[in-house]
Structure formats: C-alpha cells, structure tokens
C-alpha cells in the first residue's frame, strides 16, 4: 500500500510541474492519488446495517449493549450522575493526565480497593480516550522507550489492535490463542509461544471476556501463564474493556490482573467505560503502568502526558465527570454494580436461549461454545461465506469472522437468528 | 533510595547496570529545576520499601531509564500558578477566557443547550468515526458560510476531531502518509504544540519569519521571502485569525499577497482556526482569510476548535476540513482521515459535538451565541485599551506601546524576553509563557495597573 502511495505521489509531482505556470486557475488536485479506505470491518457493519431498509434486520455486529427491545441503554446511574453535574461548574481544560478523581477510582477497580501499589503511588496513570486511546498511548510509549521491542498479539484479537500498534510503528508478532476445533483456548500452543518468545517480550492480553472469541483462560491457566511470564521476564499489557461484563462481578473479572500483580509483575493496563458504564461515545478510559517506585511513576506519567499533548492536548471532561460522580458516591456505585450485573445476566440469558434454539432446530453441530464463551461476544465458528449469506439472505449483520455480539440478541430476535444460523450451517 | 540495593540483588538481568541507571535518574532529579513546576506531591520522597513477597522473581522494570519529561511550557504555567500562594498572583498563561471577576465562563447558550440535551435524554452510542454528522455540517458552514460553493459542491471533507490539537494531528498524519517528502512551514513563533504535533507525526517542518521584535509587528517581507524560498508543494501553516502567540495578523491586503505567493509556489495552505469570533467579535469576519483562499479555487486544510469561542475547552471539540478539487476526492480523503482516527481513538467524544450542533442549528441560540461572542471579544478589547493606557501613563521612557492595541485576539506579545518574563513571574507573580506572551483573557481591568507596573519594571530593569 505504501508503495502504491509513493508511486501516486511521484506521478502527481511530474504532472503538476507542467501546470506551474497557471496561477489563478484551479490549482492542481493534491489529493487525487488518495485511494478510498477500506471500510472498518467492525464499524463498517453498523454503517451497512443502518443503510438496510429491511424490517427484519438484526445487528449483532458492533459490541454495544442493547436491551431486550434492541434499544441502546443509558444506565440509570449515568442519568443521575448527569443530572448532578448538569449546568455546572465550568469546562476548563483538565490537566493533561485527565481527571485525577476519575483515574483514582478507576485504578481501584483494576488493582483493588486496598492495593498496595496504589498506596505506594507506584502506578503511572492517565485518563485516556477509552480503550483505543489507552492502547494507542501505550503503543506510542512502548515505541519511544522500548524502540526495539515487538508486541505479541493473540490470534484472533480485536481488529483495531493491529491498527493501533501498526500506526505506532511497533512491529507485531502473534501468539496462538483460539483453538478452532474446540472453539476454546489453545492453551498448549499459547504456552509454547510464550516460552519461545525472546526474554522480556511485550504481550497483549485480554483481561477478561476476550474479544472476539469470548474464550478466557481459567484461573489455573492464568496462574501458569503468569508463572511463565516471570520465568521469561515478559511484560504483560492487559486490555480490560469488559470488566463487570464478563461474569457480572467486576472484582471477579479482574482476577487475571490480580494474579499477575500477586506474582509481582509490573503490568500495563488499558481500561474502558464504554461498555460497562455504557459511555461509548464519551470516550472515557484509563491507561496505567506499574512502576518500581513513586519517582519512576511520576516520570512515566510525565512521558505519557508528553505523548498525549500532541495528540489531543488533554482528554474530554464530560464522561470523566460521570464516572467520578458515580464511583465516588457509594449509593450510585451500588446502583452501577447492580446495573452491570443486570446487563451481564441478560447476555448470559441470551446465550442460553440461542443455544437452546439451535439445538431444538436439530442442528447437526455442537453449540456448546455459545454458553461456554463469556462476555459480549460469541465466536460462532461460521465462515465468512456463511456470514455473507446471513447478511444477504437474512439481513443479519455481524463481522465476517463469525463474531456475534450477544448484546444485540433479544428474546424478540433470537428465534429468527437461530433459524438463520441453522439455515446457513446445517449442511456443513 | 533505600529500595535500590534490594532491587539490584533481586533482579535477574542487567543487574550490574541497574545501579548506574538509578544514579543517573537521581542526578537528573537533583539538578533539574523543572521539578518546581509540578506541584508538591511528586517531590515528596516517601520511601517505598519493597515488600519481600514481591521482590521474589520480579523482573527488571523496563522503564528504569525513563527520565522526567519537561513540563509543558503552556499548561505547566497553570500548574505553577496554582502552587503560588501570593495574593497578587495573575495567571496570564493559558488561553482560557475569564470574566472580569477572573472566573471561568460557561456561555449561556451552552447551559441552555445542555439543559435541552438533559431533557432529550439521548443515548450515548458511539459516534461514527468521522463524528456527529450534524456537527460536521454545522462546523463547515460556520467556517465557509452556508452558501459557499465549496459547501454546495460538497468539496469539503470534514471530520470531527479532538479540538484543535486532535484536528491538527489528523491532518499531520494525513500529510505524513500521502506527502511523505513534503514539509510544513510554520511561523516563527507559533503555538508551542505545533512543533510537537508535527514531530510526533514525523512530518518535517521549518520556520518562516513572522514576528519582528524591532517593530513588535509582522515581518512581512521576511514571511513572503521564506514562503517563496521553500520547496514547491510545501504546506504552509497559517493562523486564520488572532495569531497565537503574537496577536499579530496580516492585513487583508497582505493576505492577498500571501495567497499569491502560495499559488505561485503551488504550496498548500493549512489554516489553524482556533479563535473564530474571538478576534474581531464577528464569526464571519474572522473567517475572511480562509474564505478568500477558498474563493481562489485552492485546495486547503483547515483545523477548527470550539475551545475558546464556545468555552468548550475540556469537551475537546473541533474539526479538520480538507477542501478538495471535487466531491469524489473529498469522499476519498474523508475515508482516509477516518482510517487515521480509528487507531488513535476509534471515534470522537459526543458531548461537545452535540452542544455545538444544537447551538448552531437553533437560530435563537445561534444569535445568542453571536452576542455572547461579541461581548467576550469586547471585554478583551477593552482590557487591551486599559493596559495600553496604564502603560502610557506610568512609563516615562517614551517607549511606544501601541503594538498592544494593534494586536488582536486573546494574546499579546509583550516583546519581553525570557529573563524579563521570568522576572514577571518571580518578582511580580505574573504567570505567562517564556516567549513573552500574555493572555489578556486572564486579565481583569482591575489588574491592568499592576500588570503595567510589572511590565515596565521587567522591560526596563531586566535584560
């Protein structure tokens, strides 16, 4: 692609050198060589869905929670927080590191209310533009301070992970993760890859509710992974986008991170409130990096801010205020915990319903993985061609890797969805 | 540091190097005076003793070599101001508007828009990567005028960005990807973060002369000459109005000549419009430089920000606009801007976008905004006048202070050098940036005389 761009570029240069004499006419088109970008494989699905006029259409593409009527949800705790902050204060720039209060509360969620790391101020943390922004800041930070390092990314992963580390110019390698035959974790191969990677490699791990597969290591497996990381001196970067959404209990969903911390790993972590607080469009998240001591944490934080400054100067306030209002008030926080559990429970219910529907239709395939996988997504095992049939024949929208966003499944559409899936898979 | 001997024993790799790196960090802290800007808590050298359970098999930190980043020259000023306990202190650092009582100001139209938004209780779903459609439409129309041919012909690729910074960064990334051998010409001086943005985006830049210290005005000949000398097809970064930090804008006649030269050299004009409405008080008037370039049929880039003119600083709302030769090209360019944004932040924040769209889209609110805009710009103009009058009254040296009146927008370039600016801070507790820039938005008429005293003292008694 870069080669094509450069060819186009030099083509343009020679073209306009003949036009240089004309001054007042329409200047040469500078951007003619710009190709249309491919549609984003995830966000492009929603665009296509919106454009579809069919009354039966179902969107199980992007990971945005829907209620049982298929409607977006704004949590009650969020509405209440907005009432409290509405028409308030001012909109002055946040510090470059973002809202201090929001970051404090956010660290407690990941590291534990009584974390020694927090007490000892060993965590460098900044507010970030949701999970994407946190990952990007970390990738840029990794590039700047470990310029020779690679990042090991699981196969598969959220597609934007590849874009992020690529645009940060960090070379990528992959490690085994998903096992297509079992639709579960390929633990043995994953451990081999961890062992074979050079000592001190950087690994991207999904803390819970792996996206897109929904396949998470067990607690015992996490302990083994952590041990192996110690032996190899690897760096663990956790992307935690679904805390609370996996099991319904945020403490439980942070277990993988806590295991690593107990073992003394100095981790990095991206946290997002897009899903678990429904603050998608507000772009609220946090990047944290555990350091050896407070002084180093201050230095690292200053460098993270230095990376953020030429990207967006300082992060947006509105979502951060919502988060800190909720988490800072015990009553609101309890309400939030209830509502998160409610969302997680609805999804677990839909998993059961989808599986039962498919089994009742007499599907020849096993759909056990639908209920074994965890979080917002189900990696159905369908091929791109089968997905295309779902879209073209049944107006069901999902990403071509066969990932179903269970959040988009309702009691109203689960029957239709099961029938369609059965239709395109029954002969496989 | 009590922890270092324990750490060097426990670490498994490069342990012999570790004590050296720690010494380096320690020396850096001891000698750097930049630490003072950062407030109290980091200097507190509370010992963090290693828990023995964690010292077992802890890998070496990969970040041991990381040094403290210098404080941001602009945002760091506010931090230092906050730490100062002197009652006379003035914050003339960051360009954030203050009322006469030196309070932050949330515009009435913004409060009204937010109240409406609370009532409507819309959802918080992801925006598309390019942002809120209603906002993108409104922002382009505000910039060019609703009937402008570039709008009617759909030749503008508009993508919502994270205020001015984020929009500039997207443009820089686009330049790096599609014009890898081109450079950006930036004014000397310019907003401090411009260089950071192009550096981090790996776009080479060079400076064109702009500020003339002798006249405290525009070095027009130098500017034209440097733009002419640059390689053909360079990007020329221009401030649409209210140049930051100098407050010195070209006249309309000078703008025409700048456009002539840019066309001759086949350069691409790249406007940073962070103060539309704040310069003259009129949104349309402040867009005239951009509109003149567009009227010539040029393709151009324009970054916009609503931080100042709608007081939406922390909401991070702005846009990048690329005027293209055709709507087809604009469509493609927009798709590539999206592709750059996705791995930066996926999609932009909604709140500020909705506020802007609701204000601009409602004729009553829009009219009210124009009035509030005029009154904010009016307060700044009157404070300029008062400062000028105070300087003339108090300074007996015969120095010509009229440059203060000629400058426009939120800032004034005082002509003070770094040592003199330091004197402003250290002796007078006036916080400003080291390039001699003061933000008049942070000045009340009650403080003009004090400020005049400080400036006169610094100018005459410090070199």
mmCIF file of C-alpha atoms in Angstrom, chain B residues 100-280:
data_model
loop_
_atom_site.group_PDB
_atom_site.id
_atom_site.type_symbol
_atom_site.label_atom_id
_atom_site.label_comp_id
_atom_site.label_asym_id
_atom_site.label_seq_id
_atom_site.Cartn_x
_atom_site.Cartn_y
_atom_site.Cartn_z
ATOM 1 C CA UNK B 100 -13.914 40.452 34.759
ATOM 2 C CA UNK B 101 -14.054 38.614 38.077
ATOM 3 C CA UNK B 102 -11.466 36.219 36.701
ATOM 4 C CA UNK B 103 -13.887 33.346 36.774
ATOM 5 C CA UNK B 104 -14.160 30.730 34.069
ATOM 6 C CA UNK B 105 -17.168 31.394 31.907
ATOM 7 C CA UNK B 106 -19.723 28.906 30.724
ATOM 8 C CA UNK B 107 -21.678 30.595 27.961
ATOM 9 C CA UNK B 108 -25.402 30.927 28.482
ATOM 10 C CA UNK B 109 -26.076 29.257 25.174
ATOM 11 C CA UNK B 110 -24.024 26.298 26.301
ATOM 12 C CA UNK B 111 -26.020 25.985 29.521
ATOM 13 C CA UNK B 112 -29.230 26.161 27.517
ATOM 14 C CA UNK B 113 -28.049 23.573 25.057
ATOM 15 C CA UNK B 114 -27.013 21.234 27.864
ATOM 16 C CA UNK B 115 -30.347 21.649 29.597
ATOM 17 C CA UNK B 116 -32.110 20.715 26.392
ATOM 18 C CA UNK B 117 -29.819 17.748 25.994
ATOM 19 C CA UNK B 118 -30.612 16.576 29.539
ATOM 20 C CA UNK B 119 -34.303 16.771 28.724
ATOM 21 C CA UNK B 120 -33.989 14.967 25.424
ATOM 22 C CA UNK B 121 -32.025 12.226 27.187
ATOM 23 C CA UNK B 122 -30.420 10.966 24.010
ATOM 24 C CA UNK B 123 -28.284 7.857 24.077
ATOM 25 C CA UNK B 124 -24.523 7.693 24.348
ATOM 26 C CA UNK B 125 -23.782 5.365 21.483
ATOM 27 C CA UNK B 126 -20.569 5.521 19.572
ATOM 28 C CA UNK B 127 -20.431 8.261 17.004
ATOM 29 C CA UNK B 128 -19.267 7.214 13.560
ATOM 30 C CA UNK B 129 -15.504 7.529 13.183
ATOM 31 C CA UNK B 130 -15.944 10.856 11.401
ATOM 32 C CA UNK B 131 -18.040 12.220 14.231
ATOM 33 C CA UNK B 132 -21.534 13.659 14.572
ATOM 34 C CA UNK B 133 -22.980 14.418 11.146
ATOM 35 C CA UNK B 134 -24.960 17.425 12.378
ATOM 36 C CA UNK B 135 -21.812 18.847 13.928
ATOM 37 C CA UNK B 136 -19.722 18.311 10.794
ATOM 38 C CA UNK B 137 -22.303 20.089 8.698
ATOM 39 C CA UNK B 138 -22.578 22.973 11.144
ATOM 40 C CA UNK B 139 -18.864 23.431 11.548
ATOM 41 C CA UNK B 140 -18.125 23.548 7.829
ATOM 42 C CA UNK B 141 -20.961 26.005 7.262
ATOM 43 C CA UNK B 142 -19.737 28.205 10.080
ATOM 44 C CA UNK B 143 -16.300 28.296 8.546
ATOM 45 C CA UNK B 144 -17.223 28.867 4.905
ATOM 46 C CA UNK B 145 -20.736 30.248 5.043
ATOM 47 C CA UNK B 146 -23.785 28.145 4.172
ATOM 48 C CA UNK B 147 -23.906 29.301 0.554
ATOM 49 C CA UNK B 148 -20.230 28.914 -0.184
ATOM 50 C CA UNK B 149 -19.551 26.995 -3.419
ATOM 51 C CA UNK B 150 -17.221 24.562 -1.652
ATOM 52 C CA UNK B 151 -20.130 23.554 0.574
ATOM 53 C CA UNK B 152 -22.732 23.477 -2.184
ATOM 54 C CA UNK B 153 -20.416 21.398 -4.361
ATOM 55 C CA UNK B 154 -19.652 19.075 -1.423
ATOM 56 C CA UNK B 155 -15.961 19.513 -1.887
ATOM 57 C CA UNK B 156 -15.081 19.657 1.814
ATOM 58 C CA UNK B 157 -14.047 16.544 3.706
ATOM 59 C CA UNK B 158 -14.930 17.319 7.323
ATOM 60 C CA UNK B 159 -14.076 15.037 10.225
ATOM 61 C CA UNK B 160 -14.817 15.867 13.860
ATOM 62 C CA UNK B 161 -11.573 15.995 15.806
ATOM 63 C CA UNK B 162 -10.361 16.349 19.364
ATOM 64 C CA UNK B 163 -10.420 20.112 19.367
ATOM 65 C CA UNK B 164 -7.668 21.959 17.539
ATOM 66 C CA UNK B 165 -4.881 19.656 18.665
ATOM 67 C CA UNK B 166 -6.607 16.497 17.540
ATOM 68 C CA UNK B 167 -7.655 18.004 14.222
ATOM 69 C CA UNK B 168 -4.124 19.227 13.522
ATOM 70 C CA UNK B 169 -2.772 15.807 14.416
ATOM 71 C CA UNK B 170 -5.122 14.080 11.971
ATOM 72 C CA UNK B 171 -4.034 16.478 9.235
ATOM 73 C CA UNK B 172 -0.385 15.907 10.099
ATOM 74 C CA UNK B 173 -0.897 12.150 9.901
ATOM 75 C CA UNK B 174 -2.570 12.577 6.510
ATOM 76 C CA UNK B 175 0.366 14.643 5.274
ATOM 77 C CA UNK B 176 2.862 12.069 6.536
ATOM 78 C CA UNK B 177 1.053 9.269 4.780
ATOM 79 C CA UNK B 178 0.315 10.935 1.436
ATOM 80 C CA UNK B 179 3.059 13.511 1.132
ATOM 81 C CA UNK B 180 5.960 11.788 2.795
ATOM 82 C CA UNK B 181 8.536 14.060 1.212
ATOM 83 C CA UNK B 182 6.750 17.324 1.968
ATOM 84 C CA UNK B 183 7.329 19.624 4.851
ATOM 85 C CA UNK B 184 5.234 22.078 6.777
ATOM 86 C CA UNK B 185 6.249 25.719 7.132
ATOM 87 C CA UNK B 186 5.313 27.162 10.493
ATOM 88 C CA UNK B 187 5.525 30.754 11.660
ATOM 89 C CA UNK B 188 8.267 31.909 13.959
ATOM 90 C CA UNK B 189 6.976 31.976 16.620
ATOM 91 C CA UNK B 190 3.898 29.791 16.715
ATOM 92 C CA UNK B 191 1.803 27.927 19.278
ATOM 93 C CA UNK B 192 4.194 25.685 21.182
ATOM 94 C CA UNK B 193 2.321 22.491 20.490
ATOM 95 C CA UNK B 194 2.505 22.801 16.683
ATOM 96 C CA UNK B 195 6.075 21.518 16.664
ATOM 97 C CA UNK B 196 5.214 18.627 18.984
ATOM 98 C CA UNK B 197 2.357 17.618 16.713
ATOM 99 C CA UNK B 198 4.453 17.549 13.552
ATOM 100 C CA UNK B 199 7.370 15.896 15.346
ATOM 101 C CA UNK B 200 5.243 13.114 16.745
ATOM 102 C CA UNK B 201 3.555 12.693 13.368
ATOM 103 C CA UNK B 202 7.031 12.563 11.765
ATOM 104 C CA UNK B 203 6.344 15.442 9.416
ATOM 105 C CA UNK B 204 9.411 17.613 8.811
ATOM 106 C CA UNK B 205 8.935 21.321 9.384
ATOM 107 C CA UNK B 206 10.807 24.556 9.032
ATOM 108 C CA UNK B 207 10.019 28.102 10.064
ATOM 109 C CA UNK B 208 9.107 31.209 8.145
ATOM 110 C CA UNK B 209 9.830 34.594 9.618
ATOM 111 C CA UNK B 210 6.784 36.174 11.186
ATOM 112 C CA UNK B 211 7.386 38.238 14.269
ATOM 113 C CA UNK B 212 9.636 41.281 14.078
ATOM 114 C CA UNK B 213 10.935 42.126 17.550
ATOM 115 C CA UNK B 214 12.029 45.576 16.427
ATOM 116 C CA UNK B 215 8.545 46.695 15.495
ATOM 117 C CA UNK B 216 6.728 44.159 17.647
ATOM 118 C CA UNK B 217 4.815 43.633 14.433
ATOM 119 C CA UNK B 218 4.753 41.458 11.338
ATOM 120 C CA UNK B 219 7.957 40.821 9.413
ATOM 121 C CA UNK B 220 6.010 40.706 6.173
ATOM 122 C CA UNK B 221 8.957 40.795 3.788
ATOM 123 C CA UNK B 222 10.665 38.026 5.727
ATOM 124 C CA UNK B 223 7.484 35.967 5.694
ATOM 125 C CA UNK B 224 6.959 36.293 1.960
ATOM 126 C CA UNK B 225 10.558 35.636 1.193
ATOM 127 C CA UNK B 226 10.684 32.475 3.288
ATOM 128 C CA UNK B 227 7.465 31.124 1.802
ATOM 129 C CA UNK B 228 8.867 31.761 -1.674
ATOM 130 C CA UNK B 229 12.126 30.054 -0.840
ATOM 131 C CA UNK B 230 10.508 26.838 0.361
ATOM 132 C CA UNK B 231 10.377 23.819 -1.953
ATOM 133 C CA UNK B 232 7.310 23.734 -4.204
ATOM 134 C CA UNK B 233 4.385 21.896 -2.737
ATOM 135 C CA UNK B 234 5.126 22.679 0.883
ATOM 136 C CA UNK B 235 2.334 23.010 3.403
ATOM 137 C CA UNK B 236 2.114 26.490 4.855
ATOM 138 C CA UNK B 237 0.609 26.637 8.338
ATOM 139 C CA UNK B 238 -1.299 29.891 8.753
ATOM 140 C CA UNK B 239 -3.309 31.197 11.688
ATOM 141 C CA UNK B 240 -6.719 32.125 10.325
ATOM 142 C CA UNK B 241 -7.085 34.993 12.762
ATOM 143 C CA UNK B 242 -5.709 36.118 16.139
ATOM 144 C CA UNK B 243 -2.243 34.665 15.695
ATOM 145 C CA UNK B 244 -1.043 32.728 18.692
ATOM 146 C CA UNK B 245 1.204 33.805 20.450
ATOM 147 C CA UNK B 246 1.757 37.221 18.903
ATOM 148 C CA UNK B 247 -1.754 38.536 18.269
ATOM 149 C CA UNK B 248 -0.353 39.986 15.034
ATOM 150 C CA UNK B 249 -2.450 39.279 11.941
ATOM 151 C CA UNK B 250 -1.742 40.183 8.324
ATOM 152 C CA UNK B 251 -3.961 42.914 6.871
ATOM 153 C CA UNK B 252 -6.444 41.947 4.151
ATOM 154 C CA UNK B 253 -4.032 43.299 1.535
ATOM 155 C CA UNK B 254 -1.200 41.274 2.977
ATOM 156 C CA UNK B 255 -3.373 38.136 2.971
ATOM 157 C CA UNK B 256 -3.898 38.586 -0.768
ATOM 158 C CA UNK B 257 -0.169 38.737 -1.359
ATOM 159 C CA UNK B 258 0.384 35.681 0.825
ATOM 160 C CA UNK B 259 -2.210 33.835 -1.258
ATOM 161 C CA UNK B 260 -0.487 34.954 -4.468
ATOM 162 C CA UNK B 261 2.842 33.583 -3.345
ATOM 163 C CA UNK B 262 1.317 30.326 -2.161
ATOM 164 C CA UNK B 263 -0.353 29.843 -5.504
ATOM 165 C CA UNK B 264 2.821 30.677 -7.408
ATOM 166 C CA UNK B 265 4.762 28.095 -5.487
ATOM 167 C CA UNK B 266 1.991 25.517 -5.566
ATOM 168 C CA UNK B 267 2.079 25.334 -1.798
ATOM 169 C CA UNK B 268 -0.883 24.033 0.181
ATOM 170 C CA UNK B 269 -2.404 26.452 2.687
ATOM 171 C CA UNK B 270 -3.055 24.860 6.061
ATOM 172 C CA UNK B 271 -5.100 27.034 8.426
ATOM 173 C CA UNK B 272 -5.318 26.718 12.173
ATOM 174 C CA UNK B 273 -8.558 28.457 13.156
ATOM 175 C CA UNK B 274 -8.755 28.348 16.938
ATOM 176 C CA UNK B 275 -10.265 31.788 17.544
ATOM 177 C CA UNK B 276 -13.054 32.312 15.049
ATOM 178 C CA UNK B 277 -15.173 35.052 16.569
ATOM 179 C CA UNK B 278 -12.626 35.917 19.214
ATOM 180 C CA UNK B 279 -10.525 38.192 17.064
ATOM 181 C CA UNK B 280 -12.917 40.829 15.830
#
